[in-house]
Amino acid sequence: MTHNDNYPVCEERTLPAVKRRVFTKRRDVSELPPQNPGTVLVFEVGGRYEAFSERRHLTGAEEAVIDAVTVSVVDVRARLVDVELAIPSANPGNDFLVHVRFGCTVTDAEVVVASRLTNAAHVLREYLRRDRPLVELGCDYRIDELNEVRKLVNARVTAYCRLEQPRVPGLAVELSTVEVLTPGELRTHGGRMQEEAWEQQYTTLKLSGQRGSAEFLRDMISQGPEMADAMALSRGEITAAQIAAQKRADTELEVQNALRVLSLLGNADGLNHIGYDPAHLIDKITQAKLGVQPAPQIAPAGRRRAVTAGQNDDKPGFAPNEDDLA
């Protein structure tokens, strides 16, 4: 089933009189309109109409063809006919556009031609317009109350077509669908509102994701540089070799700083007042940072000994031996 602007009478043509020949009369078939599939030719002969429904080529010698004064092409296939009816709303200048689709089938081609039914949509539009409650249905509703109007219009048209069925001569008509189309301005406004709502949802989701990522990074970083290095390693932002090299550089820097402090204390005669064996302190730093075990020390008497924590700590004026520091 398809749509057709000129339905059910597709074309009408006036025929000239046939000139008599020597022995017979015959109409030139080129004077007849082309007959498409699903159509029949209806000839007007002597004030009556005669449909030629045989599916064969005309020769021009048929009596109705010779005597016809007009010929019409009638579409006899089932068709869908769209009808649009504007009904006023509560907003001046804005109407609700009702779109009704009817299923139509020609039942009598001769009656259709006799009724000059060239535009079934126009006839059906007038049929709907005769229902005053339908025409006035939208007057109490704003244009943005479209969904409520759709329900009411669908119910009204359905009931109207059942109680007062459309009667078109030579045509069987049935209600197919009922719609109330969205006005262009309302569609544009609704589209903008929807786009804005989607944009806000996207922005909220994006900010939520960024906030979650920031909180995750904050928690990871707060657990120390080791956790930060592990996270960078898992993301491929750094290699294990780079982490190891950085660790060695940090350790060497810490040892150098510690030795520099001891050197400054020694130069300022501060080692006599720290209450701690400097040699033992150096051993601890070396062992902790470089993994080197403390070396045995040589006692003043020529014997090798290891300096332990707290040795001679309680003696006033104690100063480490230069050999011990070496």
CSV table of C-alpha atoms in Angstrom, one decimal:
chain,number,residue,atom,x,y,z
A,1,MET,CA,0.0,0.0,0.0
A,2,THR,CA,1.5,3.3,-1.0
A,3,HIS,CA,0.5,6.9,-1.1
A,4,ASN,CA,-0.9,8.7,-4.2
A,5,ASP,CA,-1.6,12.4,-4.5
A,6,ASN,CA,-4.2,11.9,-7.3
A,7,TYR,CA,-6.4,9.1,-6.0
A,8,PRO,CA,-8.4,7.2,-6.9
A,9,VAL,CA,-8.9,9.0,-10.3
A,10,CYS,CA,-5.4,9.4,-11.6
A,11,GLU,CA,-6.1,11.1,-14.9
A,12,GLU,CA,-9.0,12.2,-17.0
A,13,ARG,CA,-8.9,12.9,-20.8
A,14,THR,CA,-11.3,14.1,-23.4
A,15,LEU,CA,-11.5,12.0,-26.6
A,16,PRO,CA,-12.1,13.4,-30.1
A,17,ALA,CA,-14.7,11.8,-32.4
A,18,VAL,CA,-13.5,8.9,-34.4
A,19,LYS,CA,-13.3,9.5,-38.1
A,20,ARG,CA,-15.0,6.9,-40.2
A,21,ARG,CA,-12.8,4.9,-42.6
A,22,VAL,CA,-13.7,3.0,-45.7
A,23,PHE,CA,-15.0,-0.1,-44.2
A,24,THR,CA,-14.8,0.4,-40.4
A,25,LYS,CA,-14.3,2.8,-37.5
A,26,ARG,CA,-11.3,2.5,-35.2
A,27,ARG,CA,-9.8,4.8,-32.6
A,28,ASP,CA,-6.1,5.4,-32.6
A,29,VAL,CA,-5.0,3.9,-29.3
A,30,SER,CA,-2.4,6.6,-28.9
A,31,GLU,CA,-5.3,8.9,-28.0
A,32,LEU,CA,-5.7,6.9,-24.8
A,33,PRO,CA,-3.8,7.6,-21.6
A,34,PRO,CA,-1.1,5.1,-20.5
A,35,GLN,CA,-2.5,2.4,-18.2
A,36,ASN,CA,-0.2,1.6,-15.3
A,37,PRO,CA,-0.4,-1.6,-13.3
A,38,GLY,CA,-3.2,-1.6,-10.8
A,39,THR,CA,-5.4,0.7,-12.8
A,40,VAL,CA,-8.4,0.4,-15.1
A,41,LEU,CA,-9.8,2.6,-17.9
A,42,VAL,CA,-13.3,4.0,-17.5
A,43,PHE,CA,-15.0,5.3,-20.6
A,44,GLU,CA,-17.9,7.8,-20.7
A,45,VAL,CA,-20.3,6.6,-23.3
A,46,GLY,CA,-23.7,8.1,-23.9
A,47,GLY,CA,-24.1,9.6,-20.4
A,48,ARG,CA,-23.0,6.4,-18.7
A,49,TYR,CA,-19.6,5.0,-17.6
A,50,GLU,CA,-18.1,1.7,-18.6
A,51,ALA,CA,-15.0,0.3,-17.0
A,52,PHE,CA,-12.7,-1.8,-19.2
A,53,SER,CA,-11.3,-4.2,-16.6
A,54,GLU,CA,-10.0,-6.9,-19.0
A,55,ARG,CA,-6.2,-7.2,-18.7
A,56,ARG,CA,-5.4,-7.0,-22.4
A,57,HIS,CA,-4.3,-4.4,-25.0
A,58,LEU,CA,-7.1,-2.4,-26.6
A,59,THR,CA,-7.3,-2.4,-30.3
A,60,GLY,CA,-9.3,0.7,-30.7
A,61,ALA,CA,-12.1,-1.2,-32.4
A,62,GLU,CA,-14.1,-1.8,-29.1
A,63,GLU,CA,-17.5,-0.1,-29.2
A,64,ALA,CA,-17.0,1.7,-25.9
A,65,VAL,CA,-13.6,2.9,-27.0
A,66,ILE,CA,-15.0,4.2,-30.4
A,67,ASP,CA,-18.0,6.0,-28.9
A,68,ALA,CA,-16.4,7.3,-25.7
A,69,VAL,CA,-16.2,11.1,-25.2
A,70,THR,CA,-13.9,10.9,-22.1
A,71,VAL,CA,-11.7,8.3,-20.5
A,72,SER,CA,-10.4,8.2,-16.9
A,73,VAL,CA,-7.7,6.2,-15.3
A,74,VAL,CA,-8.7,4.8,-11.9
A,75,ASP,CA,-6.3,3.2,-9.4
A,76,VAL,CA,-8.0,0.1,-8.0
A,77,ARG,CA,-5.3,-1.1,-5.7
A,78,ALA,CA,-5.5,-0.6,-1.9
A,79,ARG,CA,-3.9,2.6,-0.9
A,80,LEU,CA,-3.0,4.6,2.2
A,81,VAL,CA,-4.4,8.1,2.1
A,82,ASP,CA,-3.0,10.7,4.5
A,83,VAL,CA,-5.2,13.5,5.8
A,84,GLU,CA,-3.9,16.5,7.9
A,85,LEU,CA,-6.2,18.7,9.9
A,86,ALA,CA,-5.1,21.7,12.0
A,87,ILE,CA,-7.0,22.3,15.2
A,88,PRO,CA,-6.5,25.4,17.3
A,89,SER,CA,-4.7,25.4,20.7
A,90,ALA,CA,-4.8,27.7,23.7
A,91,ASN,CA,-1.8,29.5,22.2
A,92,PRO,CA,-2.8,32.0,19.5
A,93,GLY,CA,-0.9,31.4,16.3
A,94,ASN,CA,-0.1,27.8,17.2
A,95,ASP,CA,-2.2,24.8,16.1
A,96,PHE,CA,-2.1,21.1,16.8
A,97,LEU,CA,-1.6,19.3,13.5
A,98,VAL,CA,-3.7,16.1,13.4
A,99,HIS,CA,-2.4,13.4,11.0
A,100,VAL,CA,-4.9,10.7,10.1
A,101,ARG,CA,-4.2,7.8,7.8
A,102,PHE,CA,-7.0,5.9,6.1
A,103,GLY,CA,-6.8,2.6,4.2
A,104,CYS,CA,-8.8,2.9,0.9
A,105,THR,CA,-9.9,0.5,-1.8
A,106,VAL,CA,-11.9,1.1,-4.9
A,107,THR,CA,-15.0,-1.0,-4.9
A,108,ASP,CA,-16.7,0.5,-8.0
A,109,ALA,CA,-14.6,2.3,-10.5
A,110,GLU,CA,-17.5,3.5,-12.5
A,111,VAL,CA,-19.1,5.2,-9.5
A,112,VAL,CA,-15.8,6.7,-8.6
A,113,VAL,CA,-15.5,8.4,-12.0
A,114,ALA,CA,-19.2,9.4,-12.0
A,115,SER,CA,-18.5,11.1,-8.6
A,116,ARG,CA,-15.4,12.8,-10.0
A,117,LEU,CA,-13.4,11.5,-7.0
A,118,THR,CA,-10.0,12.8,-8.0
A,119,ASN,CA,-8.8,13.6,-4.4
A,120,ALA,CA,-9.9,11.3,-1.7
A,121,ALA,CA,-7.8,13.1,0.9
A,122,HIS,CA,-9.8,16.3,0.4
A,123,VAL,CA,-13.1,14.4,0.9
A,124,LEU,CA,-11.8,12.7,4.1
A,125,ARG,CA,-10.5,16.0,5.5
A,126,GLU,CA,-14.0,17.5,5.2
A,127,TYR,CA,-15.4,14.3,6.8
A,128,LEU,CA,-13.1,14.9,9.9
A,129,ARG,CA,-13.8,18.7,9.9
A,130,ARG,CA,-17.5,17.9,10.4
A,131,ASP,CA,-16.8,16.6,13.9
A,132,ARG,CA,-17.0,19.8,15.8
A,133,PRO,CA,-15.8,18.3,19.2
A,134,LEU,CA,-12.6,17.2,17.4
A,135,VAL,CA,-12.0,20.6,15.9
A,136,GLU,CA,-12.4,22.3,19.3
A,137,LEU,CA,-10.7,19.6,21.3
A,138,GLY,CA,-7.3,21.5,21.6
A,139,CYS,CA,-8.6,24.9,22.5
A,140,ASP,CA,-8.1,24.3,26.3
A,141,TYR,CA,-4.5,23.0,25.9
A,142,ARG,CA,-1.2,24.8,25.4
A,143,ILE,CA,1.0,23.7,22.6
A,144,ASP,CA,3.5,22.1,25.1
A,145,GLU,CA,0.7,19.9,26.4
A,146,LEU,CA,1.1,17.8,23.3
A,147,ASN,CA,1.1,14.4,24.8
A,148,GLU,CA,-2.2,14.9,26.6
A,149,VAL,CA,-3.8,16.2,23.3
A,150,ARG,CA,-2.5,13.1,21.5
A,151,LYS,CA,-4.4,10.8,23.8
A,152,LEU,CA,-7.6,12.8,23.5
A,153,VAL,CA,-7.4,13.1,19.7
A,154,ASN,CA,-6.7,9.5,19.2
A,155,ALA,CA,-9.7,8.5,21.3
A,156,ARG,CA,-12.0,11.0,19.6
A,157,VAL,CA,-11.1,10.1,16.0
A,158,THR,CA,-11.3,6.4,16.7
A,159,ALA,CA,-14.8,6.8,18.3
A,160,TYR,CA,-16.0,9.1,15.5
A,161,CYS,CA,-14.9,6.7,12.7
A,162,ARG,CA,-16.7,3.9,14.5
A,163,LEU,CA,-20.0,5.7,15.2
A,164,GLU,CA,-20.1,7.6,11.9
A,165,GLN,CA,-18.1,5.7,9.4
A,166,PRO,CA,-16.7,7.6,6.4
A,167,ARG,CA,-18.9,7.1,3.3
A,168,VAL,CA,-17.2,7.8,0.0
A,169,PRO,CA,-19.0,6.7,-3.2
A,170,GLY,CA,-17.3,3.7,-4.8
A,171,LEU,CA,-14.6,3.6,-2.1
A,172,ALA,CA,-14.2,1.4,1.0
A,173,VAL,CA,-12.5,3.4,3.8
A,174,GLU,CA,-11.0,2.2,7.1
A,175,LEU,CA,-9.2,4.1,9.8
A,176,SER,CA,-5.5,3.2,10.0
A,177,THR,CA,-3.6,5.5,12.4
A,178,VAL,CA,-4.0,8.7,14.2
A,179,GLU,CA,-1.2,11.1,15.2
A,180,VAL,CA,-0.7,14.6,16.4
A,181,LEU,CA,2.5,15.9,14.9
A,182,THR,CA,5.0,17.9,16.9
A,183,PRO,CA,5.1,21.6,15.7
A,184,GLY,CA,8.4,22.8,14.3
A,185,GLU,CA,9.0,25.3,17.1
A,186,LEU,CA,8.2,22.8,19.8
A,187,ARG,CA,10.4,20.2,18.2
A,188,THR,CA,13.3,22.7,18.0
A,189,HIS,CA,12.7,23.7,21.6
A,190,GLY,CA,12.5,20.1,22.8
A,191,GLY,CA,15.6,19.2,20.9
A,192,ARG,CA,17.6,22.0,22.5
A,193,MET,CA,16.3,21.1,26.0
A,194,GLN,CA,17.3,17.5,25.4
A,195,GLU,CA,20.7,18.4,24.2
A,196,GLU,CA,21.2,20.7,27.2
A,197,ALA,CA,20.1,17.9,29.6
A,198,TRP,CA,22.5,15.4,27.9
A,199,GLU,CA,25.3,18.0,28.1
A,200,GLN,CA,24.8,18.5,31.8
A,201,GLN,CA,24.7,14.7,32.4
A,202,TYR,CA,27.9,14.3,30.5
A,203,THR,CA,29.6,17.2,32.4
A,204,THR,CA,28.5,15.7,35.7
A,205,LEU,CA,29.8,12.3,34.8
A,206,LYS,CA,33.0,13.7,33.6
A,207,LEU,CA,33.6,15.8,36.7
A,208,SER,CA,32.8,12.8,38.9
A,209,GLY,CA,35.3,10.7,37.0
A,210,GLN,CA,38.0,13.5,37.4
A,211,ARG,CA,37.2,13.8,41.1
A,212,GLY,CA,37.5,10.1,41.6
A,213,SER,CA,40.8,10.0,39.7
A,214,ALA,CA,42.1,13.0,41.8
A,215,GLU,CA,41.2,11.3,45.0
A,216,PHE,CA,42.8,8.0,43.9
A,217,LEU,CA,46.0,9.8,43.0
A,218,ARG,CA,46.0,11.7,46.3
A,219,ASP,CA,45.6,8.5,48.3
A,220,MET,CA,48.4,6.8,46.3
A,221,ILE,CA,50.8,9.8,46.7
A,222,SER,CA,50.1,10.0,50.4
A,223,GLN,CA,51.4,6.5,50.9
A,224,GLY,CA,54.9,7.7,50.0
A,225,PRO,CA,57.2,7.9,47.0
A,226,GLU,CA,57.4,4.1,46.7
A,227,MET,CA,53.7,3.9,46.0
A,228,ALA,CA,53.9,6.7,43.5
A,229,ASP,CA,56.8,4.9,41.7
A,230,ALA,CA,54.8,1.6,41.7
A,231,MET,CA,51.8,3.4,40.1
A,232,ALA,CA,54.0,5.1,37.5
A,233,LEU,CA,55.6,1.7,36.7
A,234,SER,CA,52.2,0.0,36.3
A,235,ARG,CA,51.2,2.8,33.8
A,236,GLY,CA,54.4,2.5,31.8
A,237,GLU,CA,55.5,6.0,32.7
A,238,ILE,CA,58.8,4.8,34.2
A,239,THR,CA,60.9,1.7,34.1
A,240,ALA,CA,62.3,-0.5,36.9
A,241,ALA,CA,65.8,0.6,35.9
A,242,GLN,CA,64.9,4.2,36.3
A,243,ILE,CA,63.4,3.6,39.7
A,244,ALA,CA,66.6,1.7,40.8
A,245,ALA,CA,68.9,4.5,39.5
A,246,GLN,CA,66.8,7.1,41.3
A,247,LYS,CA,67.0,5.1,44.5
A,248,ARG,CA,70.8,4.8,44.3
A,249,ALA,CA,71.1,8.6,43.6
A,250,ASP,CA,68.8,9.4,46.6
A,251,THR,CA,70.8,7.1,48.9
A,252,GLU,CA,74.1,8.5,47.8
A,253,LEU,CA,72.8,12.0,48.4
A,254,GLU,CA,71.6,11.1,51.9
A,255,VAL,CA,75.0,9.6,52.8
A,256,GLN,CA,76.9,12.6,51.4
A,257,ASN,CA,74.7,14.9,53.4
A,258,ALA,CA,75.2,12.9,56.6
A,259,LEU,CA,79.0,12.9,56.1
A,260,ARG,CA,78.9,16.6,55.4
A,261,VAL,CA,77.1,17.2,58.7
A,262,LEU,CA,79.8,15.1,60.5
A,263,SER,CA,82.5,17.0,58.8
A,264,LEU,CA,81.0,20.3,59.8
A,265,LEU,CA,80.6,19.1,63.4
A,266,GLY,CA,84.2,18.0,63.4
A,267,ASN,CA,85.5,21.3,62.2
A,268,ALA,CA,83.4,23.1,64.8
A,269,ASP,CA,84.6,20.8,67.6
A,270,GLY,CA,81.0,19.6,67.9
A,271,LEU,CA,81.8,15.9,67.9
A,272,ASN,CA,83.0,16.1,71.6
A,273,HIS,CA,79.5,17.2,72.6
A,274,ILE,CA,77.0,15.0,70.6
A,275,GLY,CA,77.2,12.1,73.1
A,276,TYR,CA,77.5,9.5,70.3
A,277,ASP,CA,80.5,7.6,68.7
A,278,PRO,CA,81.0,9.2,65.3
A,279,ALA,CA,82.6,6.0,63.9
A,280,HIS,CA,79.6,4.0,65.0
A,281,LEU,CA,77.3,6.7,63.3
A,282,ILE,CA,79.2,6.4,60.0
A,283,ASP,CA,79.0,2.6,60.2
A,284,LYS,CA,75.2,2.8,60.7
A,285,ILE,CA,74.8,5.2,57.8
A,286,THR,CA,76.9,3.1,55.5
A,287,GLN,CA,75.1,-0.1,56.4
A,288,ALA,CA,71.6,1.3,56.1
A,289,LYS,CA,72.1,3.2,52.9
A,290,LEU,CA,74.8,1.3,51.0
A,291,GLY,CA,74.4,-2.2,52.5
A,292,VAL,CA,78.1,-2.2,53.5
A,293,GLN,CA,79.0,-4.0,56.7
A,294,PRO,CA,81.2,-2.0,59.2
A,295,ALA,CA,84.9,-2.7,58.9
A,296,PRO,CA,86.9,-3.8,62.0
A,297,GLN,CA,88.9,-0.9,63.5
A,298,ILE,CA,92.6,-0.9,64.7
A,299,ALA,CA,93.1,-0.2,68.4
A,300,PRO,CA,95.8,2.2,69.6
A,301,ALA,CA,97.9,-0.8,70.8
A,302,GLY,CA,98.1,-2.2,67.3
A,303,ARG,CA,95.2,-4.7,67.8
A,304,ARG,CA,92.2,-4.7,65.4
A,305,ARG,CA,88.9,-4.0,67.1
A,306,ALA,CA,85.4,-3.0,66.2
A,307,VAL,CA,83.9,0.1,67.6
A,308,THR,CA,80.6,-0.5,69.2
A,309,ALA,CA,77.8,1.9,70.1
A,310,GLY,CA,78.2,3.6,73.5
A,311,GLN,CA,81.9,2.7,74.0
A,312,ASN,CA,83.6,5.5,76.1
A,313,ASP,CA,80.4,7.5,75.6
A,314,ASP,CA,80.2,8.3,79.3
A,315,LYS,CA,83.8,9.6,79.6
A,316,PRO,CA,84.1,13.4,79.7
A,317,GLY,CA,86.1,14.9,76.9
A,318,PHE,CA,86.1,11.8,74.8
A,319,ALA,CA,87.3,12.4,71.3
A,320,PRO,CA,87.5,9.7,68.6
A,321,ASN,CA,90.9,8.5,67.3
A,322,GLU,CA,91.8,9.7,63.7
A,323,ASP,CA,92.6,6.1,62.8
A,324,ASP,CA,89.0,5.1,64.0
A,325,LEU,CA,87.5,7.8,61.8
A,326,ALA,CA,89.6,6.6,58.8
